[in-house]
PDB file of C-alpha atoms in Angstrom:
ATOM      1  CA  ASN A  42     180.138  39.973  86.948  1.00  0.00           C
ATOM      2  CA  ALA A  43     179.104  40.232  90.563  1.00  0.00           C
ATOM      3  CA  GLY A  44     181.987  42.447  91.580  1.00  0.00           C
ATOM      4  CA  VAL A  45     183.831  42.178  94.869  1.00  0.00           C
ATOM      5  CA  MET A  46     181.549  40.522  97.388  1.00  0.00           C
ATOM      6  CA  GLN A  47     181.933  41.025 101.094  1.00  0.00           C
ATOM      7  CA  ASN A  48     179.921  39.395 103.809  1.00  0.00           C
ATOM      8  CA  PRO A  49     178.433  39.960 106.148  1.00  0.00           C
ATOM      9  CA  ARG A  50     177.492  43.594 105.546  1.00  0.00           C
ATOM     10  CA  HIS A  51     177.060  44.136 109.254  1.00  0.00           C
ATOM     11  CA  LEU A  52     178.629  42.127 112.063  1.00  0.00           C
ATOM     12  CA  VAL A  53     178.013  42.641 115.745  1.00  0.00           C
ATOM     13  CA  ARG A  54     180.323  41.049 118.286  1.00  0.00           C
ATOM     14  CA  ARG A  55     180.783  41.312 122.020  1.00  0.00           C
ATOM     15  CA  ARG A  56     184.183  42.074 123.445  1.00  0.00           C
ATOM     16  CA  GLY A  57     186.368  38.979 123.489  1.00  0.00           C
ATOM     17  CA  GLN A  58     184.598  37.212 120.623  1.00  0.00           C
ATOM     18  CA  GLU A  59     186.078  36.465 117.230  1.00  0.00           C
ATOM     19  CA  ALA A  60     185.118  38.259 114.030  1.00  0.00           C
ATOM     20  CA  ARG A  61     185.508  36.655 110.610  1.00  0.00           C
ATOM     21  CA  LEU A  62     185.076  38.836 107.563  1.00  0.00           C
ATOM     22  CA  ARG A  63     184.880  37.337 104.102  1.00  0.00           C
ATOM     23  CA  CYS A  64     185.812  38.718 100.725  1.00  0.00           C
ATOM     24  CA  SER A  65     185.270  37.088  97.348  1.00  0.00           C
ATOM     25  CA  PRO A  66     187.262  38.890  94.655  1.00  0.00           C
ATOM     26  CA  MET A  67     185.996  39.677  91.212  1.00  0.00           C
ATOM     27  CA  LYS A  68     186.149  36.839  88.744  1.00  0.00           C
ATOM     28  CA  GLY A  69     189.631  36.610  87.300  1.00  0.00           C
ATOM     29  CA  HIS A  70     191.229  38.594  90.132  1.00  0.00           C
ATOM     30  CA  SER A  71     193.926  36.859  92.138  1.00  0.00           C
ATOM     31  CA  HIS A  72     195.007  39.714  94.399  1.00  0.00           C
ATOM     32  CA  VAL A  73     193.099  40.917  97.430  1.00  0.00           C
ATOM     33  CA  TYR A  74     193.604  43.966  99.628  1.00  0.00           C
ATOM     34  CA  TRP A  75     192.047  44.754 102.996  1.00  0.00           C
ATOM     35  CA  TYR A  76     191.526  48.298 104.243  1.00  0.00           C
ATOM     36  CA  ARG A  77     190.040  49.566 107.500  1.00  0.00           C
ATOM     37  CA  GLN A  78     188.076  52.764 107.929  1.00  0.00           C
ATOM     38  CA  LEU A  79     187.782  53.990 111.478  1.00  0.00           C
ATOM     39  CA  PRO A  80     185.024  56.508 112.274  1.00  0.00           C
ATOM     40  CA  GLU A  81     185.729  59.940 110.812  1.00  0.00           C
ATOM     41  CA  GLU A  82     188.959  58.716 109.207  1.00  0.00           C
ATOM     42  CA  GLY A  83     190.072  57.636 105.762  1.00  0.00           C
ATOM     43  CA  LEU A  84     190.781  54.106 104.680  1.00  0.00           C
ATOM     44  CA  LYS A  85     193.995  52.619 106.019  1.00  0.00           C
ATOM     45  CA  PHE A  86     195.792  49.790 104.265  1.00  0.00           C
ATOM     46  CA  MET A  87     196.016  46.586 106.261  1.00  0.00           C
ATOM     47  CA  VAL A  88     197.187  43.691 104.127  1.00  0.00           C
ATOM     48  CA  TYR A  89     197.726  42.574 100.524  1.00  0.00           C
ATOM     49  CA  LEU A  90     197.392  38.922  99.590  1.00  0.00           C
ATOM     50  CA  GLN A  91     197.748  36.728  96.585  1.00  0.00           C
ATOM     51  CA  LYS A  92     196.376  33.204  96.513  1.00  0.00           C
ATOM     52  CA  GLU A  93     198.034  31.347  99.429  1.00  0.00           C
ATOM     53  CA  ASN A  94     200.553  34.172  99.977  1.00  0.00           C
ATOM     54  CA  ILE A  95     200.726  37.297 102.065  1.00  0.00           C
ATOM     55  CA  ILE A  96     202.524  39.900  99.968  1.00  0.00           C
ATOM     56  CA  ASP A  97     202.441  42.897 102.305  1.00  0.00           C
ATOM     57  CA  GLU A  98     201.061  42.969 105.843  1.00  0.00           C
ATOM     58  CA  SER A  99     202.688  46.199 106.924  1.00  0.00           C
ATOM     59  CA  GLY A 100     199.349  47.690 107.962  1.00  0.00           C
ATOM     60  CA  MET A 101     198.157  44.797 110.083  1.00  0.00           C
ATOM     61  CA  PRO A 102     198.114  45.188 113.867  1.00  0.00           C
ATOM     62  CA  LYS A 103     200.702  42.894 115.390  1.00  0.00           C
ATOM     63  CA  GLU A 104     198.260  40.985 117.579  1.00  0.00           C
ATOM     64  CA  ARG A 105     194.800  39.470 117.167  1.00  0.00           C
ATOM     65  CA  PHE A 106     194.535  40.192 113.422  1.00  0.00           C
ATOM     66  CA  SER A 107     195.237  37.689 110.679  1.00  0.00           C
ATOM     67  CA  ALA A 108     194.341  37.278 107.040  1.00  0.00           C
ATOM     68  CA  GLU A 109     194.378  34.474 104.557  1.00  0.00           C
ATOM     69  CA  PHE A 110     193.481  33.894 100.939  1.00  0.00           C
ATOM     70  CA  PRO A 111     193.328  30.134 100.376  1.00  0.00           C
ATOM     71  CA  LYS A 112     193.603  28.383  97.073  1.00  0.00           C
ATOM     72  CA  GLU A 113     189.872  27.783  97.139  1.00  0.00           C
ATOM     73  CA  GLY A 114     187.306  30.067  98.670  1.00  0.00           C
ATOM     74  CA  PRO A 115     187.195  33.676  99.812  1.00  0.00           C
ATOM     75  CA  SER A 116     189.787  35.731 101.591  1.00  0.00           C
ATOM     76  CA  ILE A 117     189.199  35.858 105.342  1.00  0.00           C
ATOM     77  CA  LEU A 118     190.138  38.636 107.737  1.00  0.00           C
ATOM     78  CA  ARG A 119     190.044  37.266 111.268  1.00  0.00           C
ATOM     79  CA  ILE A 120     190.039  39.369 114.400  1.00  0.00           C
ATOM     80  CA  GLN A 121     190.409  37.460 117.635  1.00  0.00           C
ATOM     81  CA  GLN A 122     189.267  38.731 121.029  1.00  0.00           C
ATOM     82  CA  VAL A 123     187.703  41.849 119.582  1.00  0.00           C
ATOM     83  CA  VAL A 124     187.774  45.116 121.488  1.00  0.00           C
ATOM     84  CA  ARG A 125     185.652  48.239 121.090  1.00  0.00           C
ATOM     85  CA  GLY A 126     188.434  49.935 119.154  1.00  0.00           C
ATOM     86  CA  ASP A 127     188.078  47.331 116.396  1.00  0.00           C
ATOM     87  CA  SER A 128     184.693  48.812 115.492  1.00  0.00           C
ATOM     88  CA  ALA A 129     185.134  50.059 111.949  1.00  0.00           C
ATOM     89  CA  ALA A 130     184.234  49.476 108.334  1.00  0.00           C
ATOM     90  CA  TYR A 131     186.474  46.888 106.709  1.00  0.00           C
ATOM     91  CA  PHE A 132     186.805  47.100 102.952  1.00  0.00           C
ATOM     92  CA  CYS A 133     188.176  44.549 100.585  1.00  0.00           C
ATOM     93  CA  ALA A 134     189.451  45.284  97.095  1.00  0.00           C
ATOM     94  CA  SER A 135     190.713  43.025  94.349  1.00  0.00           C
ATOM     95  CA  SER A 136     192.825  43.356  91.230  1.00  0.00           C
ATOM     96  CA  PRO A 137     193.920  40.927  88.521  1.00  0.00           C
ATOM     97  CA  GLY A 138     197.617  41.288  89.341  1.00  0.00           C
ATOM     98  CA  GLN A 139     200.387  43.541  90.490  1.00  0.00           C
ATOM     99  CA  ASN A 140     201.685  44.705  87.147  1.00  0.00           C
ATOM    100  CA  ALA A 141     201.784  48.307  86.025  1.00  0.00           C
ATOM    101  CA  GLY A 142     198.252  49.604  85.791  1.00  0.00           C
ATOM    102  CA  TRP A 143     197.005  47.404  88.648  1.00  0.00           C
ATOM    103  CA  ALA A 144     195.275  50.331  90.286  1.00  0.00           C
ATOM    104  CA  GLU A 145     193.160  50.943  87.199  1.00  0.00           C
ATOM    105  CA  LYS A 146     191.726  47.462  87.642  1.00  0.00           C
ATOM    106  CA  LEU A 147     191.226  47.749  91.394  1.00  0.00           C
ATOM    107  CA  PHE A 148     187.654  47.308  92.537  1.00  0.00           C
ATOM    108  CA  PHE A 149     186.271  47.660  96.046  1.00  0.00           C
ATOM    109  CA  GLY A 150     183.562  45.770  97.855  1.00  0.00           C
ATOM    110  CA  SER A 151     180.770  47.391  99.849  1.00  0.00           C
ATOM    111  CA  GLY A 152     182.491  46.742 103.133  1.00  0.00           C
ATOM    112  CA  THR A 153     181.665  45.014 106.403  1.00  0.00           C
ATOM    113  CA  GLN A 154     180.649  47.226 109.293  1.00  0.00           C
ATOM    114  CA  LEU A 155     181.936  45.646 112.494  1.00  0.00           C
ATOM    115  CA  SER A 156     180.397  46.814 115.734  1.00  0.00           C
ATOM    116  CA  VAL A 157     181.868  45.626 119.007  1.00  0.00           C
ATOM    117  CA  LEU A 158     179.599  45.933 122.019  1.00  0.00           C
TER     118      LEU A 158
ATOM    119  CA  ALA B 584     205.698  57.649 104.698  1.00  0.00           C
ATOM    120  CA  GLN B 585     203.140  59.063 102.355  1.00  0.00           C
ATOM    121  CA  SER B 586     200.311  61.146 103.784  1.00  0.00           C
ATOM    122  CA  VAL B 587     197.259  62.578 102.088  1.00  0.00           C
ATOM    123  CA  SER B 588     195.294  65.558 103.358  1.00  0.00           C
ATOM    124  CA  GLN B 589     191.767  66.509 102.497  1.00  0.00           C
ATOM    125  CA  HIS B 590     191.169  69.802 104.190  1.00  0.00           C
ATOM    126  CA  ASN B 591     187.396  69.960 103.924  1.00  0.00           C
ATOM    127  CA  HIS B 592     185.696  67.302 106.024  1.00  0.00           C
ATOM    128  CA  HIS B 593     182.157  68.447 105.319  1.00  0.00           C
ATOM    129  CA  VAL B 594     180.883  70.556 102.433  1.00  0.00           C
ATOM    130  CA  ILE B 595     177.304  71.688 101.900  1.00  0.00           C
ATOM    131  CA  LEU B 596     176.304  73.146  98.548  1.00  0.00           C
ATOM    132  CA  SER B 597     173.137  74.011  96.730  1.00  0.00           C
ATOM    133  CA  GLU B 598     172.394  72.426  93.384  1.00  0.00           C
ATOM    134  CA  ALA B 599     174.158  74.105  90.458  1.00  0.00           C
ATOM    135  CA  ALA B 600     176.920  75.447  92.686  1.00  0.00           C
ATOM    136  CA  SER B 601     180.510  74.782  91.683  1.00  0.00           C
ATOM    137  CA  LEU B 602     182.583  72.308  93.649  1.00  0.00           C
ATOM    138  CA  GLU B 603     186.266  72.132  94.468  1.00  0.00           C
ATOM    139  CA  LEU B 604     187.629  69.612  96.961  1.00  0.00           C
ATOM    140  CA  GLY B 605     191.235  69.927  98.008  1.00  0.00           C
ATOM    141  CA  CYS B 606     193.746  67.097  98.151  1.00  0.00           C
ATOM    142  CA  ASN B 607     197.421  67.399  99.029  1.00  0.00           C
ATOM    143  CA  TYR B 608     199.986  64.652  99.392  1.00  0.00           C
ATOM    144  CA  SER B 609     203.419  64.568 100.917  1.00  0.00           C
ATOM    145  CA  TYR B 610     205.617  62.346  98.741  1.00  0.00           C
ATOM    146  CA  GLY B 611     207.779  64.220  96.248  1.00  0.00           C
ATOM    147  CA  GLY B 612     208.521  61.412  93.822  1.00  0.00           C
ATOM    148  CA  THR B 613     206.474  59.758  91.124  1.00  0.00           C
ATOM    149  CA  VAL B 614     202.893  59.242  92.208  1.00  0.00           C
ATOM    150  CA  ASN B 615     199.645  57.932  90.842  1.00  0.00           C
ATOM    151  CA  LEU B 616     196.604  59.859  92.016  1.00  0.00           C
ATOM    152  CA  PHE B 617     192.973  58.868  92.394  1.00  0.00           C
ATOM    153  CA  TRP B 618     189.622  60.188  93.459  1.00  0.00           C
ATOM    154  CA  TYR B 619     187.015  57.738  94.701  1.00  0.00           C
ATOM    155  CA  VAL B 620     183.374  58.344  95.541  1.00  0.00           C
ATOM    156  CA  GLN B 621     181.262  56.422  98.033  1.00  0.00           C
ATOM    157  CA  TYR B 622     177.520  56.895  97.757  1.00  0.00           C
ATOM    158  CA  PRO B 623     175.530  56.084 100.887  1.00  0.00           C
ATOM    159  CA  GLY B 624     175.538  52.345 101.523  1.00  0.00           C
ATOM    160  CA  GLN B 625     177.601  51.551  98.461  1.00  0.00           C
ATOM    161  CA  HIS B 626     181.139  50.543  97.644  1.00  0.00           C
ATOM    162  CA  LEU B 627     183.940  52.868  96.643  1.00  0.00           C
ATOM    163  CA  GLN B 628     183.894  53.754  92.974  1.00  0.00           C
ATOM    164  CA  LEU B 629     186.739  55.234  90.969  1.00  0.00           C
ATOM    165  CA  LEU B 630     185.883  58.743  89.736  1.00  0.00           C
ATOM    166  CA  LEU B 631     189.123  59.498  87.948  1.00  0.00           C
ATOM    167  CA  LYS B 632     192.824  58.870  88.031  1.00  0.00           C
ATOM    168  CA  TYR B 633     196.109  60.443  87.022  1.00  0.00           C
ATOM    169  CA  PHE B 634     199.130  58.406  86.027  1.00  0.00           C
ATOM    170  CA  SER B 635     200.974  60.644  83.574  1.00  0.00           C
ATOM    171  CA  GLY B 636     200.423  63.044  80.697  1.00  0.00           C
ATOM    172  CA  ASP B 637     197.883  65.864  80.695  1.00  0.00           C
ATOM    173  CA  PRO B 638     197.601  67.080  84.295  1.00  0.00           C
ATOM    174  CA  LEU B 639     193.941  67.944  83.797  1.00  0.00           C
ATOM    175  CA  VAL B 640     192.054  64.701  84.082  1.00  0.00           C
ATOM    176  CA  LYS B 641     188.405  64.188  83.247  1.00  0.00           C
ATOM    177  CA  GLY B 642     186.398  61.509  84.968  1.00  0.00           C
ATOM    178  CA  ILE B 643     182.878  60.214  85.122  1.00  0.00           C
ATOM    179  CA  LYS B 644     179.772  62.256  85.924  1.00  0.00           C
ATOM    180  CA  GLY B 645     181.333  65.564  84.898  1.00  0.00           C
ATOM    181  CA  PHE B 646     184.130  65.527  87.455  1.00  0.00           C
ATOM    182  CA  GLU B 647     187.663  66.622  86.698  1.00  0.00           C
ATOM    183  CA  ALA B 648     190.865  67.018  88.671  1.00  0.00           C
ATOM    184  CA  GLU B 649     194.074  68.908  88.128  1.00  0.00           C
ATOM    185  CA  PHE B 650     197.481  67.610  89.144  1.00  0.00           C
ATOM    186  CA  ILE B 651     199.789  70.439  90.160  1.00  0.00           C
ATOM    187  CA  LYS B 652     203.142  68.870  90.902  1.00  0.00           C
ATOM    188  CA  SER B 653     204.687  72.005  92.403  1.00  0.00           C
ATOM    189  CA  LYS B 654     201.884  72.189  94.946  1.00  0.00           C
ATOM    190  CA  PHE B 655     201.609  68.424  95.579  1.00  0.00           C
ATOM    191  CA  SER B 656     197.918  68.832  94.893  1.00  0.00           C
ATOM    192  CA  PHE B 657     195.190  66.986  93.025  1.00  0.00           C
ATOM    193  CA  ASN B 658     192.002  68.953  93.566  1.00  0.00           C
ATOM    194  CA  LEU B 659     188.653  67.651  92.408  1.00  0.00           C
ATOM    195  CA  ARG B 660     186.241  69.966  90.616  1.00  0.00           C
ATOM    196  CA  LYS B 661     182.782  69.974  89.135  1.00  0.00           C
ATOM    197  CA  PRO B 662     181.253  73.108  87.586  1.00  0.00           C
ATOM    198  CA  SER B 663     177.675  72.410  88.624  1.00  0.00           C
ATOM    199  CA  VAL B 664     176.746  69.850  91.280  1.00  0.00           C
ATOM    200  CA  GLN B 665     173.543  67.873  91.466  1.00  0.00           C
ATOM    201  CA  TRP B 666     171.652  66.447  94.413  1.00  0.00           C
ATOM    202  CA  SER B 667     172.793  62.992  93.286  1.00  0.00           C
ATOM    203  CA  ASP B 668     176.415  63.999  93.930  1.00  0.00           C
ATOM    204  CA  THR B 669     175.754  63.756  97.657  1.00  0.00           C
ATOM    205  CA  ALA B 670     178.390  61.279  98.781  1.00  0.00           C
ATOM    206  CA  GLU B 671     181.767  60.954 100.448  1.00  0.00           C
ATOM    207  CA  TYR B 672     184.809  61.659  98.312  1.00  0.00           C
ATOM    208  CA  PHE B 673     188.247  60.190  98.930  1.00  0.00           C
ATOM    209  CA  CYS B 674     191.555  61.206  97.437  1.00  0.00           C
ATOM    210  CA  ALA B 675     194.163  58.441  97.242  1.00  0.00           C
ATOM    211  CA  VAL B 676     197.807  58.227  96.257  1.00  0.00           C
ATOM    212  CA  ASN B 677     200.059  55.385  95.208  1.00  0.00           C
ATOM    213  CA  ASP B 678     203.751  56.139  95.114  1.00  0.00           C
ATOM    214  CA  ASN B 679     206.451  53.999  93.584  1.00  0.00           C
ATOM    215  CA  ASN B 680     207.911  53.140  96.995  1.00  0.00           C
ATOM    216  CA  ALA B 681     204.662  51.742  98.327  1.00  0.00           C
ATOM    217  CA  GLY B 682     204.055  48.801  96.032  1.00  0.00           C
ATOM    218  CA  ASN B 683     200.405  47.935  95.585  1.00  0.00           C
ATOM    219  CA  MET B 684     199.106  50.125  98.337  1.00  0.00           C
ATOM    220  CA  LEU B 685     196.909  53.197  98.262  1.00  0.00           C
ATOM    221  CA  THR B 686     197.160  55.908 100.891  1.00  0.00           C
ATOM    222  CA  PHE B 687     193.807  57.593 101.394  1.00  0.00           C
ATOM    223  CA  GLY B 688     192.878  61.003 102.645  1.00  0.00           C
ATOM    224  CA  GLY B 689     190.336  61.330 105.429  1.00  0.00           C
ATOM    225  CA  GLY B 690     187.461  61.928 103.040  1.00  0.00           C
ATOM    226  CA  THR B 691     185.084  64.806 102.392  1.00  0.00           C
ATOM    227  CA  ARG B 692     181.370  64.433 102.949  1.00  0.00           C
ATOM    228  CA  LEU B 693     179.473  66.426 100.357  1.00  0.00           C
ATOM    229  CA  MET B 694     175.822  67.256 100.833  1.00  0.00           C
ATOM    230  CA  VAL B 695     174.004  68.890  97.956  1.00  0.00           C
ATOM    231  CA  LYS B 696     170.749  70.573  98.874  1.00  0.00           C
ATOM    232  CA  PRO B 697     168.004  70.335  96.249  1.00  0.00           C
TER     233      PRO B 697
END
């Protein structure tokens, strides 16, 4: 079991470009979560998705950020027109469902470090 | 909204010293509590968790944590640290109003000197 796979590990973008971060959940997991870690801060929840559905996007910035988890393929976190303040580590986690005990089966990826020049 | 505080941002210890990392949360209702560890360059790993029952929870690698409801605390402890414990430690809380969302503390960077 390869675990939660995120790519790329490091992504460098210039201001105004688009960033696309990918997350492949663990085998058998149908729920994906994205968290952002700004420098010297803890992880902050961004969005929770199930296949083809956004369940909770209460932590997503209102503009430029979007996320999807298609029926086939990885979950994508897209940041349009990046700014320096978007520089952060973006972590993905997955779980098999949302039933009681979901957090015990929550596994994190190694993260994508986004640097905006 | 839930908030989680980790008061020590950086801790430096010598090997064999005892460790206690503080974690306090704000929500007064039913909570699930977690400690995660992130070794350099690696993903977050679950150290231990508390859902219910015995408030003294034992995790992997000799770590334990005690849930004290009256103090809204879930401090992490280890009697004798090793150099390999050098990592960043995150406390996280899930409360029953937040659905499938964890609220993390700001993290504590632990450096253990050999």
